[in-house]
CSV table of N, CA and C in Angstrom, one decimal:
chain,number,residue,atom,x,y,z
A,1,UNK,N,-34.4,171.7,-25.7
A,1,UNK,CA,-34.3,170.1,-25.3
A,1,UNK,C,-32.7,169.7,-25.4
A,2,UNK,N,-31.7,170.3,-24.8
A,2,UNK,CA,-31.1,170.0,-24.8
A,2,UNK,C,-30.4,170.6,-23.2
A,3,UNK,N,-31.6,171.9,-22.8
A,3,UNK,CA,-30.7,171.0,-21.4
A,3,UNK,C,-32.0,170.6,-20.8
A,4,UNK,N,-32.8,169.4,-21.2
A,4,UNK,CA,-33.3,168.4,-20.0
A,4,UNK,C,-32.6,167.4,-20.0
A,5,UNK,N,-31.8,167.5,-21.5
A,5,UNK,CA,-31.1,166.1,-21.2
A,5,UNK,C,-29.7,167.1,-20.5
A,6,UNK,N,-28.9,167.2,-21.0
A,6,UNK,CA,-28.1,168.0,-19.8
A,6,UNK,C,-28.2,167.5,-18.5
A,7,UNK,N,-29.2,167.9,-18.2
A,7,UNK,CA,-30.1,167.4,-16.4
A,7,UNK,C,-30.3,165.9,-16.0
A,8,UNK,N,-30.7,165.6,-16.8
A,8,UNK,CA,-30.5,163.5,-16.8
A,8,UNK,C,-29.3,163.2,-17.5
A,9,UNK,N,-28.3,163.7,-18.0
A,9,UNK,CA,-27.0,163.6,-17.5
A,9,UNK,C,-26.3,163.2,-16.3
A,10,UNK,N,-26.4,164.9,-15.2
A,10,UNK,CA,-26.0,164.9,-14.0
A,10,UNK,C,-26.8,164.3,-13.5
A,11,UNK,N,-28.6,163.7,-13.5
A,11,UNK,CA,-28.8,163.2,-12.6
A,11,UNK,C,-27.9,161.1,-12.8
A,12,UNK,N,-28.1,161.2,-13.7
A,12,UNK,CA,-27.7,159.9,-13.9
A,12,UNK,C,-25.4,159.9,-13.5
A,13,UNK,N,-25.1,160.8,-13.5
A,13,UNK,CA,-23.9,160.8,-13.1
A,13,UNK,C,-23.3,159.4,-11.9
A,14,UNK,N,-23.6,160.3,-10.9
A,14,UNK,CA,-24.3,160.2,-9.0
A,14,UNK,C,-24.7,158.3,-8.6
A,15,UNK,N,-25.8,158.6,-9.8
A,15,UNK,CA,-26.5,157.2,-9.7
A,15,UNK,C,-25.6,155.5,-10.1
A,16,UNK,N,-25.0,156.4,-11.3
A,16,UNK,CA,-24.3,155.0,-11.9
A,16,UNK,C,-22.5,155.1,-10.9
A,17,UNK,N,-22.2,155.9,-10.4
A,17,UNK,CA,-21.8,155.9,-9.7
A,17,UNK,C,-21.9,155.6,-8.4
A,18,UNK,N,-23.1,156.1,-7.5
A,18,UNK,CA,-23.4,154.9,-6.8
A,18,UNK,C,-23.5,153.4,-6.9
A,19,UNK,N,-24.0,153.0,-7.8
A,19,UNK,CA,-24.5,151.2,-8.1
A,19,UNK,C,-22.8,151.1,-8.6
A,20,UNK,N,-21.7,151.6,-8.6
A,20,UNK,CA,-19.9,151.0,-9.4
A,20,UNK,C,-19.9,150.8,-7.2
A,21,UNK,N,-20.7,151.4,-6.6
A,21,UNK,CA,-19.3,151.7,-5.3
A,21,UNK,C,-20.3,150.5,-5.0
A,22,UNK,N,-22.4,150.6,-4.7
A,22,UNK,CA,-22.3,149.4,-4.1
A,22,UNK,C,-22.0,147.6,-4.5
A,23,UNK,N,-21.7,148.0,-6.1
A,23,UNK,CA,-21.0,147.0,-7.1
A,23,UNK,C,-20.1,146.4,-6.2
A,24,UNK,N,-18.9,146.9,-6.7
A,24,UNK,CA,-17.7,146.5,-6.0
A,24,UNK,C,-17.3,145.9,-4.3
A,25,UNK,N,-18.9,147.2,-3.6
A,25,UNK,CA,-18.3,146.8,-2.3
A,25,UNK,C,-18.4,145.7,-1.8
A,26,UNK,N,-19.9,144.8,-2.6
A,26,UNK,CA,-21.3,143.7,-2.1
A,26,UNK,C,-20.6,143.2,-3.1
A,27,UNK,N,-20.5,143.4,-4.4
A,27,UNK,CA,-21.0,142.0,-5.6
A,27,UNK,C,-19.4,141.2,-6.2
A,28,UNK,N,-19.3,142.2,-5.9
A,28,UNK,CA,-17.3,141.9,-7.3
A,28,UNK,C,-17.2,140.2,-6.8
A,29,UNK,N,-16.5,140.1,-7.3
A,29,UNK,CA,-15.4,138.7,-7.1
A,29,UNK,C,-14.6,139.2,-6.2
A,30,UNK,N,-14.0,139.6,-6.3
A,30,UNK,CA,-13.2,141.2,-5.7
A,30,UNK,C,-13.6,141.7,-4.0
A,31,UNK,N,-14.8,141.4,-3.9
A,31,UNK,CA,-15.6,143.3,-3.4
A,31,UNK,C,-15.2,143.1,-1.9
A,32,UNK,N,-15.2,144.3,-1.1
A,32,UNK,CA,-14.4,144.2,0.1
A,32,UNK,C,-14.9,143.5,1.0
A,33,UNK,N,-16.3,143.2,1.5
A,33,UNK,CA,-16.3,142.0,1.9
A,33,UNK,C,-15.5,140.5,2.0
A,34,UNK,N,-15.7,140.5,1.2
A,34,UNK,CA,-14.6,138.8,0.3
A,34,UNK,C,-13.4,138.8,0.3
A,35,UNK,N,-13.0,140.2,1.1
A,35,UNK,CA,-11.5,140.8,0.7
A,35,UNK,C,-11.3,140.7,2.9
A,36,UNK,N,-12.3,141.0,3.0
A,36,UNK,CA,-12.1,141.1,4.4
A,36,UNK,C,-11.9,139.1,5.3
A,37,UNK,N,-12.9,138.7,4.2
A,37,UNK,CA,-12.9,137.4,5.1
A,37,UNK,C,-11.3,137.2,4.9
A,38,UNK,N,-11.2,136.7,3.9
A,38,UNK,CA,-9.8,136.2,3.2
A,38,UNK,C,-8.1,137.3,4.6
A,39,UNK,N,-8.4,138.2,5.0
A,39,UNK,CA,-7.3,138.8,4.8
A,39,UNK,C,-8.0,138.0,7.0
A,40,UNK,N,-8.6,138.2,7.2
A,40,UNK,CA,-8.6,137.3,8.9
A,40,UNK,C,-7.9,135.9,8.9
A,41,UNK,N,-8.7,135.4,7.4
A,41,UNK,CA,-7.6,134.0,7.7
A,41,UNK,C,-6.4,134.0,7.6
A,42,UNK,N,-6.5,134.7,6.3
A,42,UNK,CA,-4.5,135.0,6.6
A,42,UNK,C,-3.8,135.3,7.9
A,43,UNK,N,-5.3,135.9,8.3
A,43,UNK,CA,-4.1,136.4,10.1
A,43,UNK,C,-4.5,134.9,10.8
A,44,UNK,N,-5.0,134.4,10.8
A,44,UNK,CA,-5.8,132.6,11.4
A,44,UNK,C,-4.9,132.3,11.4
A,45,UNK,N,-4.9,132.0,9.5
A,45,UNK,CA,-3.2,130.7,9.4
A,45,UNK,C,-1.7,131.4,10.1
A,46,UNK,N,-1.5,132.9,9.7
A,46,UNK,CA,0.3,133.7,10.3
A,46,UNK,C,0.2,132.7,11.6
A,47,UNK,N,-1.0,133.1,13.0
A,47,UNK,CA,-1.4,132.8,14.3
A,47,UNK,C,-0.3,131.1,14.5
A,48,UNK,N,-1.4,130.4,13.0
A,48,UNK,CA,-1.5,128.6,13.7
A,48,UNK,C,0.6,128.4,13.3
A,49,UNK,N,0.3,129.3,12.7
A,49,UNK,CA,2.0,129.1,12.2
A,49,UNK,C,3.2,129.1,12.4
A,50,UNK,N,2.9,130.3,13.4
A,50,UNK,CA,3.8,130.9,14.3
A,50,UNK,C,4.0,129.7,15.3
A,51,UNK,N,2.2,129.5,16.0
A,51,UNK,CA,2.6,128.3,17.2
A,51,UNK,C,3.1,126.9,16.0
A,52,UNK,N,3.2,126.3,15.3
A,52,UNK,CA,3.9,125.3,14.9
A,52,UNK,C,4.6,125.6,14.9
A,53,UNK,N,5.2,126.8,14.4
A,53,UNK,CA,7.1,126.8,14.3
A,53,UNK,C,7.1,126.2,16.0
A,54,UNK,N,7.0,126.9,16.7
A,54,UNK,CA,7.5,127.7,18.0
A,54,UNK,C,7.4,125.5,19.2
A,55,UNK,N,6.3,125.2,18.3
A,55,UNK,CA,6.2,123.3,18.9
A,55,UNK,C,7.3,122.6,18.0
A,56,UNK,N,7.7,122.7,17.0
A,56,UNK,CA,8.9,122.9,16.5
A,56,UNK,C,10.1,123.0,16.6
A,57,UNK,N,10.4,124.1,17.7
A,57,UNK,CA,11.5,124.1,18.1
A,57,UNK,C,11.5,123.7,19.2
A,58,UNK,N,10.8,123.8,19.8
A,58,UNK,CA,10.5,122.4,21.4
A,58,UNK,C,11.1,121.6,20.5
A,59,UNK,N,10.2,121.0,20.4
A,59,UNK,CA,10.2,119.8,20.0
A,59,UNK,C,11.3,118.8,19.3
A,60,UNK,N,12.2,119.5,18.5
A,60,UNK,CA,14.0,119.8,18.3
A,60,UNK,C,14.7,120.0,20.0
A,61,UNK,N,14.1,120.6,20.3
A,61,UNK,CA,15.2,121.1,21.9
A,61,UNK,C,15.6,119.3,22.5
A,62,UNK,N,13.8,119.1,22.5
A,62,UNK,CA,13.9,118.1,23.2
A,62,UNK,C,14.4,116.8,22.4
A,63,UNK,N,14.6,116.8,20.4
A,63,UNK,CA,15.3,115.3,20.3
A,63,UNK,C,16.6,115.9,20.7
A,64,UNK,N,16.9,116.5,20.3
A,64,UNK,CA,18.6,117.3,21.0
A,64,UNK,C,19.1,117.1,22.4
A,65,UNK,N,18.2,117.2,23.3
A,65,UNK,CA,18.7,116.5,25.4
A,65,UNK,C,18.3,114.8,25.3
A,66,UNK,N,17.3,114.5,24.2
A,66,UNK,CA,17.1,113.1,24.7
A,66,UNK,C,18.3,112.1,23.4
A,67,UNK,N,19.1,112.9,23.0
A,67,UNK,CA,20.0,112.6,21.9
A,67,UNK,C,20.9,111.3,22.5
A,68,UNK,N,21.2,111.9,24.0
A,68,UNK,CA,22.1,111.6,24.5
A,68,UNK,C,21.5,110.8,25.9
A,69,UNK,N,22.7,109.2,25.6
A,69,UNK,CA,21.9,108.1,26.7
A,69,UNK,C,21.7,108.1,28.0
A,70,UNK,N,22.5,109.1,28.6
A,70,UNK,CA,22.0,109.4,29.9
A,70,UNK,C,21.1,110.0,29.8
A,71,UNK,N,20.5,111.4,29.2
A,71,UNK,CA,19.7,111.6,29.0
A,71,UNK,C,18.5,111.5,28.9
A,72,UNK,N,18.1,110.3,27.8
A,72,UNK,CA,17.6,109.3,26.8
A,72,UNK,C,16.6,108.2,28.6
A,73,UNK,N,17.8,108.0,29.0
A,73,UNK,CA,17.2,107.1,30.9
A,73,UNK,C,16.9,107.7,31.0
A,74,UNK,N,17.4,109.4,32.1
A,74,UNK,CA,16.6,109.7,32.8
A,74,UNK,C,15.5,110.2,32.8
A,75,UNK,N,14.9,110.4,30.5
A,75,UNK,CA,13.1,110.9,30.9
A,75,UNK,C,12.7,109.7,31.5
A,76,UNK,N,13.5,108.3,30.7
A,76,UNK,CA,12.1,107.6,30.3
A,76,UNK,C,12.2,106.8,31.7
A,77,UNK,N,13.1,106.6,32.8
A,77,UNK,CA,12.1,107.0,33.8
A,77,UNK,C,11.4,107.7,34.4
A,78,UNK,N,11.8,109.4,34.9
A,78,UNK,CA,10.9,109.8,34.5
A,78,UNK,C,9.2,110.1,34.3
A,79,UNK,N,9.2,110.3,33.0
A,79,UNK,CA,8.5,110.2,31.9
A,79,UNK,C,7.6,108.5,32.4
A,80,UNK,N,7.9,108.1,32.3
A,80,UNK,CA,8.1,106.7,31.9
A,80,UNK,C,7.9,105.5,32.8
A,81,UNK,N,8.0,105.5,34.3
A,81,UNK,CA,9.0,104.9,35.3
A,81,UNK,C,9.2,104.1,34.9
A,82,UNK,N,10.5,103.4,33.9
A,82,UNK,CA,11.3,102.6,33.8
A,82,UNK,C,12.0,102.7,35.1
A,83,UNK,N,12.7,101.3,34.8
A,83,UNK,CA,12.9,100.9,36.1
A,83,UNK,C,14.6,99.8,35.4
A,84,UNK,N,14.8,99.9,36.2
A,84,UNK,CA,16.6,99.1,35.9
A,84,UNK,C,16.2,97.2,35.8
A,85,UNK,N,16.3,96.4,36.3
A,85,UNK,CA,16.3,94.9,36.5
A,85,UNK,C,17.2,94.8,38.5
A,86,UNK,N,16.1,94.7,39.4
A,86,UNK,CA,16.7,94.4,40.2
A,86,UNK,C,16.7,95.7,41.4
A,87,UNK,N,16.2,96.4,40.6
A,87,UNK,CA,15.6,98.7,41.1
A,87,UNK,C,14.0,98.4,41.5
A,88,UNK,N,13.8,98.3,42.2
A,88,UNK,CA,12.2,99.2,43.3
A,88,UNK,C,12.4,101.0,42.1
A,89,UNK,N,10.7,101.0,42.0
A,89,UNK,CA,10.3,102.1,41.9
A,89,UNK,C,9.4,103.0,42.5
A,90,UNK,N,9.7,103.8,43.5
A,90,UNK,CA,9.2,104.4,44.5
A,90,UNK,C,8.2,104.8,44.0
A,91,UNK,N,6.9,105.3,43.3
A,91,UNK,CA,6.2,107.1,43.4
A,91,UNK,C,6.2,107.9,43.9
A,92,UNK,N,6.0,108.7,44.4
A,92,UNK,CA,5.2,110.5,45.7
A,92,UNK,C,5.0,111.3,44.6
A,93,UNK,N,3.2,110.9,44.2
A,93,UNK,CA,2.1,111.7,45.1
A,93,UNK,C,2.1,113.1,46.0
A,94,UNK,N,1.9,113.7,45.4
A,94,UNK,CA,1.8,114.8,46.1
A,94,UNK,C,0.4,115.6,46.1
A,95,UNK,N,0.0,115.6,47.5
A,95,UNK,CA,-1.6,116.7,47.4
A,95,UNK,C,-2.0,117.7,46.3
A,96,UNK,N,-2.5,118.1,45.3
A,96,UNK,CA,-2.1,119.6,44.6
A,96,UNK,C,-3.0,120.2,44.9
A,97,UNK,N,-4.5,119.5,45.8
A,97,UNK,CA,-5.4,120.3,46.2
A,97,UNK,C,-4.9,120.9,47.7
A,98,UNK,N,-5.2,122.2,48.3
A,98,UNK,CA,-4.9,122.7,49.3
A,98,UNK,C,-5.7,123.1,50.1
């Protein structure tokens, strides 16, 4: 009788262990799949943070450059084609198709 119970206990332990591993990997609230999804999302967010930090730095540099009135005038003339009174503006466009 005891021998039979011992055999059953030996057979139950691997089964319980297998069920536990499956539960932890797939069904638990903190499962491996769930953690992997969040790790991927964190990586994407870190990349976007890096991108926006570069954009902020670029914009700060532009603001610093435009804080000088002469540079602001040059920027407005080049980008928005502003001109002073009694001044003619000639736009030269190059053919980019070769």
